[in-house]
Coordinates of C-alpha atoms and ligand atoms in Angstrom, one line a residue:
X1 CA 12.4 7.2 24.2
X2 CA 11.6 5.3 27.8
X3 CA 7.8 4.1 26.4
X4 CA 7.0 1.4 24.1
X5 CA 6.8 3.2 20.6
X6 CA 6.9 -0.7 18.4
X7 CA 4.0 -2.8 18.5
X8 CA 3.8 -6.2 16.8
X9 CA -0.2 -6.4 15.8
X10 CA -0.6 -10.3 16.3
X11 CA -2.8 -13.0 16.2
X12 CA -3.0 -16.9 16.3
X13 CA -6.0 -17.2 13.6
X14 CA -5.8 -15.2 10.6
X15 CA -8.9 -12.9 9.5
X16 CA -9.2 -11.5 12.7
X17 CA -8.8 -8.2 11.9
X18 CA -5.1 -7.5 12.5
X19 CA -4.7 -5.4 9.2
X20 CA -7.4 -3.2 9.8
X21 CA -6.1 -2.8 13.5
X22 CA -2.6 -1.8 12.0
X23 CA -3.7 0.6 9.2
X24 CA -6.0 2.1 11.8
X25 CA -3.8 2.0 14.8
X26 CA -1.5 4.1 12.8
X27 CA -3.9 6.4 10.8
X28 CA -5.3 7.8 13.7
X29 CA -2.3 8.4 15.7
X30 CA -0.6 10.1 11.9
X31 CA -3.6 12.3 11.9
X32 CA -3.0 13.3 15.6
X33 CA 0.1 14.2 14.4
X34 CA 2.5 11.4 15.7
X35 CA 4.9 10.3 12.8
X36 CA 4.0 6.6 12.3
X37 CA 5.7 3.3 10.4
X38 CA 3.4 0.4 9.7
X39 CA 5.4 -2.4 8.2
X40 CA 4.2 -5.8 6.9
X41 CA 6.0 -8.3 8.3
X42 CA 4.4 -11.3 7.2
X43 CA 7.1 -12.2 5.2
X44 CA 5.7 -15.4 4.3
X45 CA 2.6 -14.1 2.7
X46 CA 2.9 -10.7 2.1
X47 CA -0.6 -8.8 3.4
X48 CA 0.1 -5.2 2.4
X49 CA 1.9 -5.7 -0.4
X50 CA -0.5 -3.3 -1.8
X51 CA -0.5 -0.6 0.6
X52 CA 1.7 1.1 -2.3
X53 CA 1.6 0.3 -6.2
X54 CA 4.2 -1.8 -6.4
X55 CA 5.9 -2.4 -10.0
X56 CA 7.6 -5.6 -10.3
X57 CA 10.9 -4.2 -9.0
X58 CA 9.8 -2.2 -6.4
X59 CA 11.7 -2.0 -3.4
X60 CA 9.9 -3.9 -0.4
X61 CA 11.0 -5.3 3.2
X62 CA 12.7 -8.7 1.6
X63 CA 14.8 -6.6 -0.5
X64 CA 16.2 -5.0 3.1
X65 CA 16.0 -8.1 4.5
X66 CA 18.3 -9.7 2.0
X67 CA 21.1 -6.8 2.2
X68 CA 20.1 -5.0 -1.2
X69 CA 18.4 -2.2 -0.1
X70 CA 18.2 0.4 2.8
X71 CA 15.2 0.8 4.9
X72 CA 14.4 4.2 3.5
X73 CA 14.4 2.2 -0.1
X74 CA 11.2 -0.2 0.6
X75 CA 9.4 3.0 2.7
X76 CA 6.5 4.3 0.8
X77 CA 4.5 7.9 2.0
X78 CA 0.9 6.7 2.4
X79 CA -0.3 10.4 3.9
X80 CA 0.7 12.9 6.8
X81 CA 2.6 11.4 9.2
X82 CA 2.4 7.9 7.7
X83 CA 4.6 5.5 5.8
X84 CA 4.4 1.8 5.0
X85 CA 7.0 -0.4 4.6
X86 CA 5.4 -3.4 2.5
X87 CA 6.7 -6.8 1.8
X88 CA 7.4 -8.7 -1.6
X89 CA 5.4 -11.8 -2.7
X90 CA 7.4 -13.7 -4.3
X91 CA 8.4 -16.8 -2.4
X92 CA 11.6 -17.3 -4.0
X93 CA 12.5 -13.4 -2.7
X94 CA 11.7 -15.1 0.6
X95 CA 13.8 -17.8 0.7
X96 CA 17.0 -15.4 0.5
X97 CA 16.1 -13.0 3.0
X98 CA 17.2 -12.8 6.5
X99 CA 14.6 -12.8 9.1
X100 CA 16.7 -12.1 11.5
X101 CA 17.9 -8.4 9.3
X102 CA 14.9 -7.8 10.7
X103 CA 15.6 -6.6 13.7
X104 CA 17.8 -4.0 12.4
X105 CA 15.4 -2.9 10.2
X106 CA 13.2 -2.3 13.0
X107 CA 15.5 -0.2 15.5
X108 CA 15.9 2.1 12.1
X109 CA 12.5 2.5 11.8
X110 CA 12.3 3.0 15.5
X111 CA 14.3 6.1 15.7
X112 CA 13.1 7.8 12.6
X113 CA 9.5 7.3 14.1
X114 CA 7.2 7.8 16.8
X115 CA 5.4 4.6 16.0
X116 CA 6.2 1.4 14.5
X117 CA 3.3 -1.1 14.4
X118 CA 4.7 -4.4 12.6
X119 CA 1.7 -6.4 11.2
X120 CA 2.6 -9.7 11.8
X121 CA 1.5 -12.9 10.2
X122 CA -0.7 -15.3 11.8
X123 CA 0.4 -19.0 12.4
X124 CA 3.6 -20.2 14.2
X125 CA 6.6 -19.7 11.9
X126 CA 9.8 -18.2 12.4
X127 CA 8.9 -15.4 10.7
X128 CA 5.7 -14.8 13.1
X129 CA 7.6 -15.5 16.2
X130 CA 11.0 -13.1 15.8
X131 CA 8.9 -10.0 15.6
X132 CA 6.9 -11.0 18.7
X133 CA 10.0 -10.3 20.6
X134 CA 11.6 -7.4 18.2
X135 CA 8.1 -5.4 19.7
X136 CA 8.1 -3.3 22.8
X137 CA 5.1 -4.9 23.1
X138 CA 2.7 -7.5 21.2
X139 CA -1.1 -6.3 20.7
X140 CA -3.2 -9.3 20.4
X141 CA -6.0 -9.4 18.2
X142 CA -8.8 -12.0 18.5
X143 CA -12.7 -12.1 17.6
X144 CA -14.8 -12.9 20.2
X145 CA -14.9 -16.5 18.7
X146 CA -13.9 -19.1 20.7
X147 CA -11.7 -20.6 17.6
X148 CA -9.6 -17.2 17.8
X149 CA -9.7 -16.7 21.2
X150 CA -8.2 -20.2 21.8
X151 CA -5.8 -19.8 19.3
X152 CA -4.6 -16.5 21.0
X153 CA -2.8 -18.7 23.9
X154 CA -0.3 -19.9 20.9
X155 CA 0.6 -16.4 20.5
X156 CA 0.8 -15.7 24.0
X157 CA 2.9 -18.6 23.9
X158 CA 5.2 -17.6 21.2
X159 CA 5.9 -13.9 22.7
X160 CA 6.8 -15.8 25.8
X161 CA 9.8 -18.0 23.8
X162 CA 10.7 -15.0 21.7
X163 CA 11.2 -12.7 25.2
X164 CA 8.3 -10.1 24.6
X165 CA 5.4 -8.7 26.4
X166 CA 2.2 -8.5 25.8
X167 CA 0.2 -5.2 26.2
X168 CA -2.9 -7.0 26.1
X169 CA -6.1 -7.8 24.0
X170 CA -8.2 -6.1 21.4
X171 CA -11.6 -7.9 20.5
X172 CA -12.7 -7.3 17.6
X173 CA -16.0 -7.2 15.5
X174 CA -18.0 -7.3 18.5
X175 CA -21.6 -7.3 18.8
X176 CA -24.0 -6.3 21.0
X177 CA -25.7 -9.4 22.0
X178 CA -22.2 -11.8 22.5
X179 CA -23.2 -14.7 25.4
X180 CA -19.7 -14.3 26.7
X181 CA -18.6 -10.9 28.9
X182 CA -15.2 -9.5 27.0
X183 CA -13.4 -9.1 30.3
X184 CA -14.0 -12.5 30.8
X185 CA -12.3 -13.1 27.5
X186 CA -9.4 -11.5 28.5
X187 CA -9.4 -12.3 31.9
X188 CA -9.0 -16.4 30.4
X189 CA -5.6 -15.2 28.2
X190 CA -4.8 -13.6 31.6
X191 CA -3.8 -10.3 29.9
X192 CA -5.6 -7.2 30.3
X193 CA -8.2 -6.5 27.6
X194 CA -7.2 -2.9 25.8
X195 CA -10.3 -2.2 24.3
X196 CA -12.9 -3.7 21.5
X197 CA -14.0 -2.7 18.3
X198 CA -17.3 -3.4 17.4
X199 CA -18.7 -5.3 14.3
X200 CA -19.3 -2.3 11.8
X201 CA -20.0 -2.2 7.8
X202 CA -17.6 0.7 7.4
X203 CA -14.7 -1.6 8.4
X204 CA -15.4 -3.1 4.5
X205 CA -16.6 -0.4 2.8
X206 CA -13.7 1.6 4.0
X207 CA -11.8 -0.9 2.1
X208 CA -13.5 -0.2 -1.3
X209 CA -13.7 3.5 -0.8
X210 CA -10.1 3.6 -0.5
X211 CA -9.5 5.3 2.9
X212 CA -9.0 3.8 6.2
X213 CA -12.0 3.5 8.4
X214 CA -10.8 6.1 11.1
X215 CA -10.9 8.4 7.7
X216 CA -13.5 7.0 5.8
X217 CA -16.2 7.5 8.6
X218 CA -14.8 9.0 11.1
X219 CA -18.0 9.1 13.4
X220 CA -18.7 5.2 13.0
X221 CA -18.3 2.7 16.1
X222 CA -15.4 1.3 15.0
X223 CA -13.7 4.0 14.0
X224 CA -14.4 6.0 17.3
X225 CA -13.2 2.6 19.1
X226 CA -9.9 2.4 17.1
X227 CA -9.2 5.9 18.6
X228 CA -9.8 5.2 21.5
X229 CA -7.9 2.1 21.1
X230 CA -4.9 4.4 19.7
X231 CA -5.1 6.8 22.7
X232 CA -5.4 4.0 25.1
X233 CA -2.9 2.0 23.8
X234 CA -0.4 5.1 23.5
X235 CA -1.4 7.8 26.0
X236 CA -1.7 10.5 23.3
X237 CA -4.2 12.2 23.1
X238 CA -6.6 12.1 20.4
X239 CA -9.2 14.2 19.9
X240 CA -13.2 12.6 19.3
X241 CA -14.8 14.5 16.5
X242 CA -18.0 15.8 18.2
X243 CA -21.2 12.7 17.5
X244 CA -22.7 15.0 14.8
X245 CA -26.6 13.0 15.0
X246 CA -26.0 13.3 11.1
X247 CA -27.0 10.6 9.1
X248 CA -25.9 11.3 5.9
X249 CA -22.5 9.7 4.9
X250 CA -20.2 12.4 5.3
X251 CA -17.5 10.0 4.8
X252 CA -15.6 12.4 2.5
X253 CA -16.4 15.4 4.8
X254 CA -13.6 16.2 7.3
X255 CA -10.0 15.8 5.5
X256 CA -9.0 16.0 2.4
X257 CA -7.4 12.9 2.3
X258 CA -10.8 10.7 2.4
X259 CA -11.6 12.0 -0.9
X260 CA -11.5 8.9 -3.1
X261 CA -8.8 9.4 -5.5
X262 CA -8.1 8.1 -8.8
X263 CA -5.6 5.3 -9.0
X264 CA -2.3 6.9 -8.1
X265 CA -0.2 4.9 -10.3
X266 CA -1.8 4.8 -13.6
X267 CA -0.2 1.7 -15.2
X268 CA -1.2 -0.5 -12.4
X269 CA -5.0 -1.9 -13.7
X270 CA -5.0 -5.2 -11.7
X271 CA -6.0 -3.7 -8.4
X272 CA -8.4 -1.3 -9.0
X273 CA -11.4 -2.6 -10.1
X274 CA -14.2 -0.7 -8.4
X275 CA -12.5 2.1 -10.5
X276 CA -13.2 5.7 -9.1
X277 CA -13.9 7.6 -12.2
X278 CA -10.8 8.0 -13.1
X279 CA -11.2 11.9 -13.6
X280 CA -9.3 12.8 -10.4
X281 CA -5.5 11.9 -9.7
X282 CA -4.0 13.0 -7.0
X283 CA -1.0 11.9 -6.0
X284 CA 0.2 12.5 -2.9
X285 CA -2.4 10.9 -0.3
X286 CA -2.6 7.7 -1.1
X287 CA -5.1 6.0 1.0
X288 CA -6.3 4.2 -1.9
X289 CA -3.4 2.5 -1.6
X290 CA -3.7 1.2 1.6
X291 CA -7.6 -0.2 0.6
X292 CA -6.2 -1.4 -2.5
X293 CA -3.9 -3.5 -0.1
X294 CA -6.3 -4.8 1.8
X295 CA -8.5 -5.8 -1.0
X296 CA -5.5 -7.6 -2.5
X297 CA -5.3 -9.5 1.0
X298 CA -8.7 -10.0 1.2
X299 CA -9.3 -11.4 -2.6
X300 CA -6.5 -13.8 -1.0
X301 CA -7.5 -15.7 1.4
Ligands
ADP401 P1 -6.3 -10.0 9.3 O1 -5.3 -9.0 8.9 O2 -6.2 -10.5 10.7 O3 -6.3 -11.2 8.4 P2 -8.2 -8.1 8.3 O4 -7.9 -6.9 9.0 O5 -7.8 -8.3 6.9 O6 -7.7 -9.4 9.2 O7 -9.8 -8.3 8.5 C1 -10.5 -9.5 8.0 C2 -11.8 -9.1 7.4 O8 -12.7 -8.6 8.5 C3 -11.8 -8.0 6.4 O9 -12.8 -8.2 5.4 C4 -12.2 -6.7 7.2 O10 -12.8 -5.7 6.4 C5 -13.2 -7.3 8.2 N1 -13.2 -6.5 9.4 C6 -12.2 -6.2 10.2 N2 -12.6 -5.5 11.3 C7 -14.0 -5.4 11.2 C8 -15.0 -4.8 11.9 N3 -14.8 -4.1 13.1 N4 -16.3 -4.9 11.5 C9 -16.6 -5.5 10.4 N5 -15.7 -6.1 9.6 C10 -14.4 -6.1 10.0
MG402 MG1 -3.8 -9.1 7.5

């Protein structure tokens, strides 16, 4: 394929909003039918380790990394269209991998997929900078703040030494009253700004429900943005769900995957907490997976 199909999601301050760009980015391009890879590739400190339920020796990027395991191995179905490809946390796993296995890793994934979006750690470490240049192109992320904006030159920086290209700047959890114009933002990184995603509740409650927000409420700001975002980003086209003026959450309205499902591994009782009742299990769409993940990141940091 001629266009840029791998995207390294990036940022140079952490909590930014990079996982929820990734798990986004790629949810609403799987449900426009595009086959899509997100992989975790902050090796360091593994983010999505959770996106799956992973048992102790569960197959995960570091495994691949360190030559005992195929890609396929550590690639877990999270719903139509859409795999993850999580990490191990262990930091002993991390001192025998290869970083630079990586790359391999990522040319597989690249021609079994449409999209590959690498969520990449924050900071300046070796494993932050190799997949800034693995990318087709590196999607920064940055708040408005001027803490993360400032801190988005580093990774400007750092795609620069590792010979990639930026595609530009998403802003996110914007509000309505910020003092500073967003194209001014961009226009002081010098990179073109791709589009912003407004400050919106249902980016955590989507966490807790267990779907992605593009799934979880569909109609919401930020959800409507991150298509946009997708469709901008990509040139496919995705389609808007008609703004229904309804109020009432229809969160679990439109697909069957945003109905919260029980725990999809049973054995597995330290992540879910806010408990579903359990009486449903379906297996097979596991978006609760991917909120579980980012409620283990989040209870991290
Ligand atoms: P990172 O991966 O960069 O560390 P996350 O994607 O985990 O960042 O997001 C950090 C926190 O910000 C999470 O609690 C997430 O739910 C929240 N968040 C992300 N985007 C938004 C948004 N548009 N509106 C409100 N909260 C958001
Ligand atoms: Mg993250």
């Amino acid at each position: 394929m001629s266009h840029e199909t791998v995207y390294a999601i990036a940022s140079g301050k952490g909590g930014v909003g990079k996982t929820t760009t990734t798990v986004n980015l790629g949810t609403a391009l799987a449900e426009a039918g595009e086959r899509v890879a997100i992989v975790d590739v902050d090796l360091g400190m593994a983010n999505l380790a959770g996106f799956v339920s992973l048992t102790p020796d569960s197959t995960t990027l570091h495994d691949v990394l360190a030559g005992a395991a195929s890609i396929d191995d550590a690639t877990y179905r999270l719903a139509d269209n859409i795999v993850a490809v999580p990490s191990g946390t262990s930091l002993d796993d991390y001192a025998e991998t290869s970083p630079e296995g990586l790359r391999e890793a990522v040319d597989e994934l690249r021609s079994e997929f449409d999209y590959v979006f690498l969520d990449v750690g924050a900071g300046i470490s070796h494993e932050t900078v190799l997949p800034l240049g693995l990318a087709d192109a590196v999607v920064l992320v940055s708040t408005p703040e001027p803490a993360a904006v400032h801190d988005s030159k580093k990774t400007i920086e750092l795609t620069d030494r590792a010979g990639g290209e930026i595609a530009g700047l998403v802003l996110t959890r914007t509000r309505p009253d910020g003092d500073v114009s967003h194209d001014e933002l961009a226009d002081r990184l010098e990179v073109p700004l791709l589009g912003t995603i407004p400050e919106d509740p249902a980016a955590r409650d989507s966490v807790y429900a267990g779907t992605p927000l593009v799934v979880f409420e569909p109609d919401g700001p930020a959800a409507v943005a991150y298509r946009r975002l997708a469709a901008e980003l990509t040139g496919i086209e995705i389609d808007e769900p008609e703004p229904d003026h309804d109020t009432s959450g229809d969160s679990t309205a439109s697909t069957d995957a945003a109905e919260p499902t029980a725990e999809p591994n049973a054995d597995d009782g330290d992540e879910n907490e806010t408990d579903h009742e359990a009486a449903q299990t379906e297996h097979e769409a596991a978006h609760d997976d991917v909120s579980s993940a980012i409620t283990e990141a989040e209870s991290d940091t």
